[in-house]
Amino acid sequence: MAGKSDITVVGYSPVGDAASMELSMRKAADTTTITEATGMYGDAETAQELGYVHRDLKSRHIQFIAIGGSIGTGLFLGIGGAFAKSGPLSVLLGFSITGIAVYAMMNCLGEMTTWLPLPGAIPQYCTRYVDPAMGFALGWNIWYLSAIAVTAEIVAAATLVQFWESPISPAVWISILIVLILLLNMFAVGIYGEAEFIFAAIKILAIIGLLLMSFIVNLGGSPRGDRLGFRYWYNPGPPMKEVVATGAGGRFLGLISTLIFAAFSYGGVEMIATAAGEAENPRKNMPKAIKRLIWRILIFYILGSLAIGTLVRSDDERLGTASPWVLAAYNAHIPVLPGIINAVILTSAASSANAFLFVGSRYLFGLAQNQQAPRIFLKCTKKGIPIYGVGFTAVWSGLAYMCLSSGSATVFGWLISLGTVAVLFTWVSICVAYLRFRQALIMQNVDRATLPFKSRFQPYTAWVPLCFFSLIILASGWEVFTNGNWSTQRFVTSYIGIVVYFGPYLVWKVWKRTSLVDPAYADIWSGKAALDAIEWPEKAPRNFAERVWNKVV
């Protein structure tokens, strides 16, 4: 392999005990940290001064971060507003169509990430393969998205706490959650990985349990004994509601509205690329996570949206302020369960806030590596935590206190609008970067058959989601342009993301006089040799249970 050094892991025996295995993995991680840092900064002295992120995320962490990143309060809480507005069939179609596009986009990202897994990867790909100005704009766009998402999840938590009619001020719960996620991100990345592993496990069990509850309730197994079937698809109204207009046009516009909401709900699925920069053996673990994404989309989002549509009436006035899953359990007269579901969803909000704080800090780290953010964001603790990046991102979570004056449901709606366009620009940029990456491979005579992970049906797998997400960006605030629906606030929250993206792009473009990267000279190699030099020890399963576990995670 070109560029491979003599760095290997020593002292490893495939049949050794667990302690020997852990020691070997630790040596591999330490070797990777030193080699990558020196290769990135140019000399060992600077690497020692600034430190570097550590590859301490194991396979199970990566798999569960991939799951946790694709399940947030959008599915558990915000989806109720989409049902109330557009109807159950529109929501099901919206999540299905958007899910297909997201899966295609993630295959593009997976191919780039397994070739070169970097901290804060996506902006670095844009800088190397497209234009440094695009990397600058996207990096700050993703950081902005992460800061908003942290706030949105905390506000969602404040909304969920109201279910218990607690006499304690929401400010107290907001403060507790901010301190909790800050502490989880201040220590070793392995601790963050363990926290996300636990949170994601709770989400998986919750979704499976809720789908099982849906099946039982629909067949009349609830205390009410009422067999629901698809009754709520047609009562109180048609499965596709008319929005703004009447007839087929109104139903189509209702579907468009669900596409916009679905984009926000899927937001965060790309954070697995961030985790790749701190993952053990990323070229083995990342393809596994990408390939299994389609099943997560099918089970969690498509089956989840179908289940909700059969359990709750779309005209229920409580939708948007309470989780439809909680309403379903309440309407079925199942004792205690509504409170348990609400508590689980509360942990989901904490998990997502924790994950987005991690993502925001790593993108600041990546921007600083590209000299597109202050150098101070490169500083890492001995445990590999970019401490100033974590602190700067966490500061903005204080915006969650706005819900004390404007109401948590209202503020959550604002944040969804602000975050949706940022999510879509991230996905569009991934597709553009992939198309340029593919050109660079061709121009530099790299055979795609040699890639650790190769996505299928390219370049169409990149072009289709690129066009789809671009159209949703343009349509994100479409309602304000219809008769009698103008709202300055709605217009600003729907389209300010365009300014947030293109403003920094133009500033960097003019200031640095950047130009498009020639694919023949695109940097697809820097940092690759250091990773190629590491030989990760394989842990052979010792029994049937471990073989099953390895298949799952």
XYZ file of C-alpha atoms in Angstrom:
553
model
C 0.000 0.000 0.000
C 1.406 3.368 -1.045
C 2.602 5.540 1.784
C 2.465 2.773 4.389
C 4.964 3.118 7.207
C 6.422 0.537 9.548
C 4.075 1.438 12.397
C 2.240 -1.668 13.574
C 0.661 -2.937 16.722
C 2.920 -5.275 18.625
C 2.267 -7.792 21.350
C -1.063 -8.954 19.948
C -2.129 -12.565 19.812
C -5.462 -13.502 18.201
C -6.042 -16.017 20.944
C -4.960 -13.767 23.803
C -7.078 -12.885 26.778
C -9.355 -9.843 27.072
C -6.686 -7.769 28.825
C -4.179 -8.386 26.019
C -6.800 -7.471 23.455
C -7.654 -4.229 25.242
C -3.960 -3.346 25.521
C -3.466 -3.977 21.807
C -6.434 -1.806 20.903
C -5.161 0.941 23.204
C -1.725 0.820 21.544
C -3.363 1.065 18.133
C -5.380 4.085 19.213
C -2.364 5.811 20.782
C -0.244 5.161 17.703
C -2.970 6.574 15.475
C -3.291 9.724 17.617
C 0.446 10.470 17.539
C 0.844 9.691 13.852
C -2.223 11.629 12.727
C -1.400 14.676 14.855
C 2.192 14.851 13.592
C 1.043 14.379 10.022
C -1.594 17.085 10.354
C 0.504 19.749 12.101
C 3.800 18.955 10.394
C 5.928 18.334 13.500
C 5.752 16.450 16.775
C 6.301 19.590 18.898
C 3.137 21.292 17.643
C 1.253 18.029 17.998
C 2.308 17.824 21.656
C 1.383 21.471 22.262
C -2.125 21.316 20.800
C -2.994 17.661 21.330
C -5.354 15.753 19.060
C -8.649 13.909 19.189
C -8.399 10.230 20.142
C -9.781 7.239 18.236
C -11.586 5.789 21.266
C -15.003 5.085 19.734
C -15.543 1.355 19.308
C -17.677 -0.445 16.741
C -20.692 -0.584 19.044
C -20.347 3.144 19.729
C -20.320 3.901 15.991
C -23.340 1.720 15.281
C -25.369 3.197 18.122
C -24.303 6.784 17.378
C -25.553 6.145 13.837
C -28.877 5.025 15.307
C -29.064 7.802 17.875
C -28.226 10.420 15.263
C -31.217 9.355 13.196
C -33.728 9.349 16.069
C -34.524 12.625 17.764
C -37.473 14.535 19.146
C -38.596 15.188 15.567
C -39.892 11.604 15.434
C -41.131 11.499 19.009
C -42.592 15.001 19.452
C -42.505 17.295 16.424
C -44.094 14.791 14.051
C -47.450 15.494 15.701
C -47.603 18.945 14.117
C -47.020 17.438 10.661
C -49.914 14.990 11.186
C -52.246 17.747 12.302
C -51.417 19.842 9.241
C -51.087 17.332 6.384
C -52.666 14.041 7.461
C -51.287 10.529 8.019
C -50.729 9.457 4.406
C -48.862 12.657 3.538
C -46.555 12.123 6.521
C -45.927 8.489 5.569
C -45.121 9.455 1.968
C -43.011 12.416 3.070
C -40.837 10.325 5.378
C -40.516 7.542 2.798
C -39.464 9.822 -0.072
C -37.064 11.825 2.082
C -35.675 8.624 3.601
C -34.727 7.277 0.170
C -32.922 10.534 -0.676
C -31.137 10.545 2.702
C -29.948 6.966 2.202
C -28.554 7.850 -1.228
C -26.743 10.878 0.208
C -25.304 8.829 3.068
C -23.845 6.338 0.604
C -21.937 9.230 -0.984
C -20.708 10.333 2.434
C -19.771 6.772 3.374
C -17.516 6.420 0.341
C -15.615 9.613 1.177
C -15.471 8.900 4.904
C -14.055 5.401 4.620
C -11.393 6.657 2.192
C -10.288 9.405 4.570
C -11.998 9.607 8.011
C -11.209 13.028 9.459
C -12.470 14.983 12.487
C -15.020 17.510 11.235
C -14.905 15.617 7.972
C -17.564 17.128 5.707
C -16.214 20.718 5.492
C -12.733 19.295 4.976
C -13.995 17.293 2.007
C -15.568 20.434 0.542
C -12.317 22.355 1.057
C -10.171 19.668 -0.537
C -12.421 18.629 -3.416
C -14.590 21.663 -4.288
C -13.539 25.091 -3.036
C -12.021 26.297 0.267
C -14.797 28.903 0.398
C -17.379 26.126 0.370
C -15.575 24.302 3.174
C -15.547 27.513 5.219
C -19.250 28.177 4.595
C -20.333 24.615 5.288
C -18.209 24.252 8.407
C -19.786 27.280 10.024
C -23.203 26.248 8.680
C -22.921 22.859 10.418
C -21.685 24.481 13.597
C -24.679 26.867 13.432
C -26.975 23.882 12.842
C -25.454 22.026 15.803
C -25.857 25.014 18.110
C -29.505 25.384 17.035
C -30.127 21.648 17.395
C -28.710 21.589 20.934
C -31.086 24.420 21.812
C -34.044 22.768 20.040
C -33.574 19.504 21.915
C -33.340 21.306 25.259
C -36.511 23.274 24.457
C -38.199 19.999 23.478
C -37.209 18.606 26.864
C -38.785 21.626 28.547
C -41.981 20.915 26.580
C -41.986 17.256 27.614
C -41.532 18.036 31.314
C -44.824 19.956 31.231
C -46.612 16.602 30.861
C -46.179 16.002 34.597
C -47.410 19.509 35.487
C -44.319 20.005 37.595
C -44.308 23.044 39.904
C -40.592 23.449 39.212
C -39.759 26.201 36.746
C -38.686 25.035 33.239
C -35.543 27.143 33.781
C -34.374 24.587 36.349
C -34.810 21.653 33.943
C -33.073 23.578 31.164
C -30.134 24.325 33.455
C -29.836 20.692 34.589
C -29.801 19.438 31.002
C -27.193 21.981 29.895
C -24.873 20.996 32.761
C -25.410 17.280 32.066
C -24.502 17.377 28.375
C -21.591 19.707 29.065
C -20.123 17.247 31.569
C -20.605 14.299 29.192
C -18.638 16.174 26.519
C -15.864 17.410 28.790
C -14.391 14.010 29.558
C -12.857 11.317 27.338
C -14.632 10.639 24.058
C -15.065 7.059 25.245
C -17.376 8.358 27.997
C -19.378 10.254 25.374
C -19.526 7.031 23.354
C -20.770 5.029 26.338
C -23.435 7.664 27.098
C -24.652 7.627 23.498
C -24.582 3.825 23.516
C -26.919 3.779 26.516
C -29.150 6.558 25.166
C -29.423 4.885 21.747
C -30.195 1.524 23.352
C -33.088 3.167 25.206
C -34.310 4.694 21.918
C -34.176 1.336 20.125
C -36.086 -0.448 22.880
C -38.585 2.422 22.981
C -39.261 2.337 19.229
C -39.640 -1.450 19.216
C -41.948 -1.235 22.228
C -44.033 1.547 20.673
C -44.406 -0.354 17.398
C -45.478 -3.424 19.375
C -47.963 -1.290 21.342
C -49.311 0.075 18.062
C -49.871 -3.438 16.707
C -51.646 -4.603 19.882
C -53.825 -1.491 20.198
C -54.818 -1.640 16.535
C -56.007 -5.227 16.974
C -58.114 -4.267 19.986
C -55.712 -5.423 22.689
C -55.875 -2.209 24.751
C -58.001 -1.852 27.931
C -60.592 -0.077 25.755
C -60.890 -3.167 23.536
C -61.436 -0.904 20.530
C -60.056 -2.226 17.235
C -58.739 0.820 15.367
C -57.301 -0.415 12.077
C -57.019 2.536 9.684
C -60.047 4.336 11.077
C -58.162 7.568 11.742
C -57.004 7.781 8.137
C -60.568 8.625 7.115
C -62.100 9.947 10.305
C -62.034 12.929 10.835
C -60.837 13.525 7.277
C -58.994 12.201 4.243
C -55.527 10.678 4.725
C -54.015 13.559 2.726
C -55.240 16.919 4.002
C -55.554 19.983 1.815
C -53.181 22.805 2.705
C -53.807 26.382 1.479
C -55.439 25.215 -1.784
C -58.236 22.700 -2.427
C -58.377 19.475 -4.387
C -55.306 17.682 -5.696
C -53.227 20.872 -5.539
C -53.948 21.310 -1.835
C -53.072 17.681 -1.095
C -49.819 18.062 -3.039
C -48.910 21.176 -1.024
C -49.625 19.220 2.157
C -47.137 16.596 0.996
C -44.549 19.322 0.316
C -44.981 20.517 3.905
C -44.190 17.040 5.238
C -41.032 16.838 3.100
C -39.763 19.959 4.858
C -40.532 18.550 8.299
C -39.052 15.146 7.424
C -35.789 16.842 6.442
C -35.495 18.318 9.942
C -36.369 14.973 11.556
C -33.656 13.134 9.609
C -31.148 15.856 10.461
C -28.201 14.446 12.378
C -27.965 11.214 10.422
C -24.754 12.579 8.896
C -23.079 12.969 12.295
C -21.628 9.487 11.889
C -18.993 11.130 9.660
C -17.921 13.205 12.652
C -17.648 10.084 14.805
C -15.481 8.461 12.097
C -12.696 10.902 12.948
C -12.503 9.373 16.438
C -13.389 5.762 15.649
C -11.359 2.615 15.966
C -10.823 0.847 12.649
C -13.095 3.268 10.736
C -12.706 1.457 7.416
C -14.375 -1.603 8.871
C -16.900 0.020 11.183
C -18.157 2.843 8.954
C -19.348 0.695 6.023
C -21.309 -1.467 8.470
C -23.100 1.586 9.832
C -23.888 2.988 6.378
C -25.198 -0.313 4.981
C -27.550 -0.780 7.921
C -28.973 2.741 7.675
C -31.735 1.702 5.265
C -33.173 -0.669 7.880
C -33.154 2.061 10.496
C -35.000 4.397 8.165
C -37.550 1.690 7.384
C -38.133 0.586 10.983
C -37.858 3.848 12.877
C -39.288 6.446 10.517
C -41.476 4.734 7.941
C -43.049 2.154 10.254
C -43.081 4.745 13.047
C -45.000 7.306 10.987
C -47.402 4.583 9.801
C -48.038 3.511 13.391
C -48.712 7.027 14.652
C -51.182 7.634 11.827
C -53.283 4.672 12.975
C -53.224 5.549 16.682
C -54.066 9.259 16.902
C -56.695 11.442 15.222
C -55.074 14.128 13.075
C -57.446 16.757 14.514
C -56.395 16.144 18.133
C -55.735 19.616 19.543
C -52.905 18.312 21.721
C -50.710 17.404 18.741
C -47.677 19.675 18.595
C -47.571 20.253 22.350
C -47.484 16.599 23.426
C -45.968 13.517 21.876
C -48.449 11.586 19.686
C -47.052 8.387 21.218
C -48.036 9.623 24.674
C -51.475 10.593 23.369
C -51.889 7.120 21.844
C -51.172 5.407 25.173
C -53.427 7.881 26.991
C -56.318 7.387 24.546
C -55.940 3.596 24.835
C -56.425 3.919 28.626
C -53.151 2.105 29.350
C -52.196 3.047 32.929
C -48.717 4.377 33.745
C -47.465 3.931 30.160
C -47.948 7.590 29.072
C -45.562 8.736 31.797
C -43.004 6.057 30.915
C -43.113 6.991 27.221
C -42.704 10.661 28.062
C -39.685 9.877 30.246
C -38.088 7.842 27.450
C -38.640 10.668 24.970
C -37.062 13.026 27.497
C -33.911 10.866 27.462
C -34.039 11.031 23.655
C -33.939 14.821 23.821
C -30.965 14.645 26.191
C -29.209 12.186 23.884
C -29.691 14.350 20.794
C -28.530 17.483 22.607
C -25.461 15.574 23.802
C -24.710 14.367 20.269
C -25.107 17.776 18.638
C -22.798 19.387 21.190
C -20.198 16.750 20.259
C -20.708 17.453 16.545
C -20.477 21.233 16.905
C -17.210 21.082 18.842
C -15.621 18.707 16.302
C -16.570 20.903 13.377
C -14.916 23.864 15.056
C -11.860 21.619 15.440
C -11.992 20.748 11.726
C -12.390 24.396 10.729
C -9.386 25.336 12.839
C -7.365 22.608 11.120
C -8.167 24.286 7.801
C -7.240 27.699 9.276
C -10.874 28.778 8.902
C -11.494 29.236 12.615
C -9.331 30.589 15.452
C -6.386 28.354 16.333
C -7.594 28.100 19.918
C -10.225 25.565 18.778
C -7.397 23.118 17.982
C -6.449 22.845 21.643
C -7.293 19.420 23.067
C -7.074 18.041 26.570
C -4.949 14.998 27.366
C -8.077 12.920 26.796
C -8.434 14.293 23.272
C -11.324 16.703 23.926
C -11.298 20.008 21.942
C -12.160 21.852 25.110
C -12.688 25.361 23.736
C -14.861 24.031 20.918
C -17.095 22.284 23.434
C -17.353 25.407 25.581
C -18.065 27.798 22.712
C -20.810 25.552 21.291
C -22.367 24.981 24.714
C -22.670 28.717 25.399
C -25.377 29.052 22.748
C -27.588 26.533 24.488
C -28.545 29.450 26.711
C -30.938 30.486 23.931
C -33.222 27.754 25.279
C -34.258 30.140 28.028
C -36.260 32.059 25.377
C -39.036 29.519 25.866
C -39.692 30.971 29.322
C -41.236 34.064 27.721
C -42.482 32.858 24.316
C -43.580 29.318 25.166
C -41.638 26.137 24.483
C -43.860 24.956 21.607
C -43.492 28.301 19.804
C -39.718 28.437 20.240
C -39.412 24.792 19.146
C -41.264 25.711 15.932
C -38.866 28.599 15.281
C -35.858 26.366 15.770
C -37.239 23.715 13.396
C -37.566 26.364 10.675
C -34.069 27.712 11.334
C -32.500 24.270 11.392
C -34.200 22.720 8.357
C -32.428 24.796 5.713
C -29.075 24.302 7.468
C -29.626 20.515 7.373
C -30.499 20.631 3.677
C -27.453 22.736 2.776
C -25.273 20.193 4.576
C -26.732 17.361 2.516
C -26.458 19.303 -0.747
C -22.814 20.052 0.018
C -22.116 16.372 0.699
C -23.483 15.448 -2.731
C -21.478 18.201 -4.459
C -18.292 17.184 -2.619
C -18.844 13.563 -3.592
C -19.221 14.399 -7.293
C -15.927 16.297 -7.169
C -14.303 13.499 -5.153
C -15.396 11.017 -7.808
C -13.874 13.212 -10.512
C -10.632 13.416 -8.513
C -10.446 9.619 -8.283
C -10.855 9.363 -12.057
C -8.346 12.128 -12.832
C -5.763 10.679 -10.424
C -6.202 7.123 -11.697
C -7.638 5.632 -8.515
C -9.742 2.572 -9.239
C -13.042 2.740 -7.298
C -12.885 -1.017 -6.950
C -10.021 -0.489 -4.478
C -12.086 1.738 -2.161
C -12.921 0.399 1.325
C -16.594 1.176 0.590
C -18.121 1.745 -2.838
C -21.631 3.172 -3.264
C -23.800 1.878 -6.095
C -25.405 3.549 -9.123
C -23.077 6.534 -9.132
C -23.182 9.346 -10.126
C -27.004 9.142 -10.068
C -26.976 8.304 -6.364
C -25.456 11.761 -5.838
C -27.358 13.761 -8.455
C -30.879 12.695 -7.419
C -30.649 13.744 -3.736
C -28.708 16.873 -4.756
C -31.632 18.053 -6.902
C -34.262 16.881 -4.400
C -32.743 18.678 -1.405
C -32.160 21.840 -3.454
C -35.856 21.983 -4.348
C -36.869 21.563 -0.701
C -34.609 24.502 0.248
C -36.455 26.707 -2.239
C -39.831 25.447 -0.998
C -39.077 25.649 2.735
C -41.181 28.775 3.290
C -43.598 28.435 0.383
C -46.714 29.267 2.424
C -45.708 32.898 2.978
C -46.032 33.519 -0.771
C -49.701 32.463 -0.900
C -52.620 34.877 -0.519
C -53.189 36.033 3.040
C -50.340 34.019 4.560
C -47.481 36.496 4.538
C -45.472 36.522 7.764
C -42.173 38.337 8.093
C -41.168 36.135 11.003
C -41.978 32.955 9.048
C -40.132 34.242 5.981
C -37.017 35.078 7.997
C -36.907 31.781 9.905
C -37.473 29.806 6.672
C -34.864 31.523 4.516
C -32.255 33.048 6.844
C -30.324 29.788 6.413
C -29.581 30.743 2.797
C -27.859 33.913 4.006
C -26.038 31.971 6.728
C -24.624 29.639 4.074
C -23.852 31.957 1.148
C -22.762 34.944 3.277
C -19.625 33.221 4.652
C -19.048 31.618 1.242
C -18.847 34.989 -0.500
C -16.799 36.573 2.289
C -14.168 33.815 2.154
C -14.263 33.754 -1.632
C -13.544 37.483 -1.944
C -11.143 37.754 1.003
C -9.008 34.717 0.151
C -9.598 34.838 -3.629
C -10.247 31.119 -3.716
C -11.070 29.166 -6.855
C -12.580 25.788 -7.667
C -10.226 22.905 -6.988
C -8.942 21.134 -10.092
C -9.887 17.431 -9.637
C -6.509 16.420 -11.069
C -4.801 18.149 -8.128
C -7.450 17.699 -5.418
C -5.918 16.595 -2.123
C -7.290 13.102 -1.633
C -4.098 11.872 0.036
C -3.098 14.056 3.034
C -3.673 12.111 6.238
C -4.344 8.841 4.453
C -0.844 7.380 4.872
C -0.996 7.820 8.657
C -4.226 5.853 8.811
C -2.993 3.233 6.341
C -0.013 2.633 8.625
C -2.186 1.374 11.456
C -3.083 -2.298 11.623
C -6.097 -2.690 13.864
C -6.186 -5.998 15.753
C -9.241 -8.128 15.071
C -11.136 -9.617 17.962
C -12.398 -13.058 16.978
C -15.781 -13.991 18.526
C -15.327 -16.628 21.223
C -18.868 -18.006 21.315
C -22.286 -17.879 19.655
C -23.421 -14.817 21.617
C -20.387 -12.801 20.498
C -20.921 -13.885 16.879
C -24.503 -12.589 17.030
C -23.354 -9.367 18.699
C -20.734 -8.783 15.993
C -23.403 -9.221 13.332
C -25.618 -6.630 15.014
C -23.022 -3.977 15.891
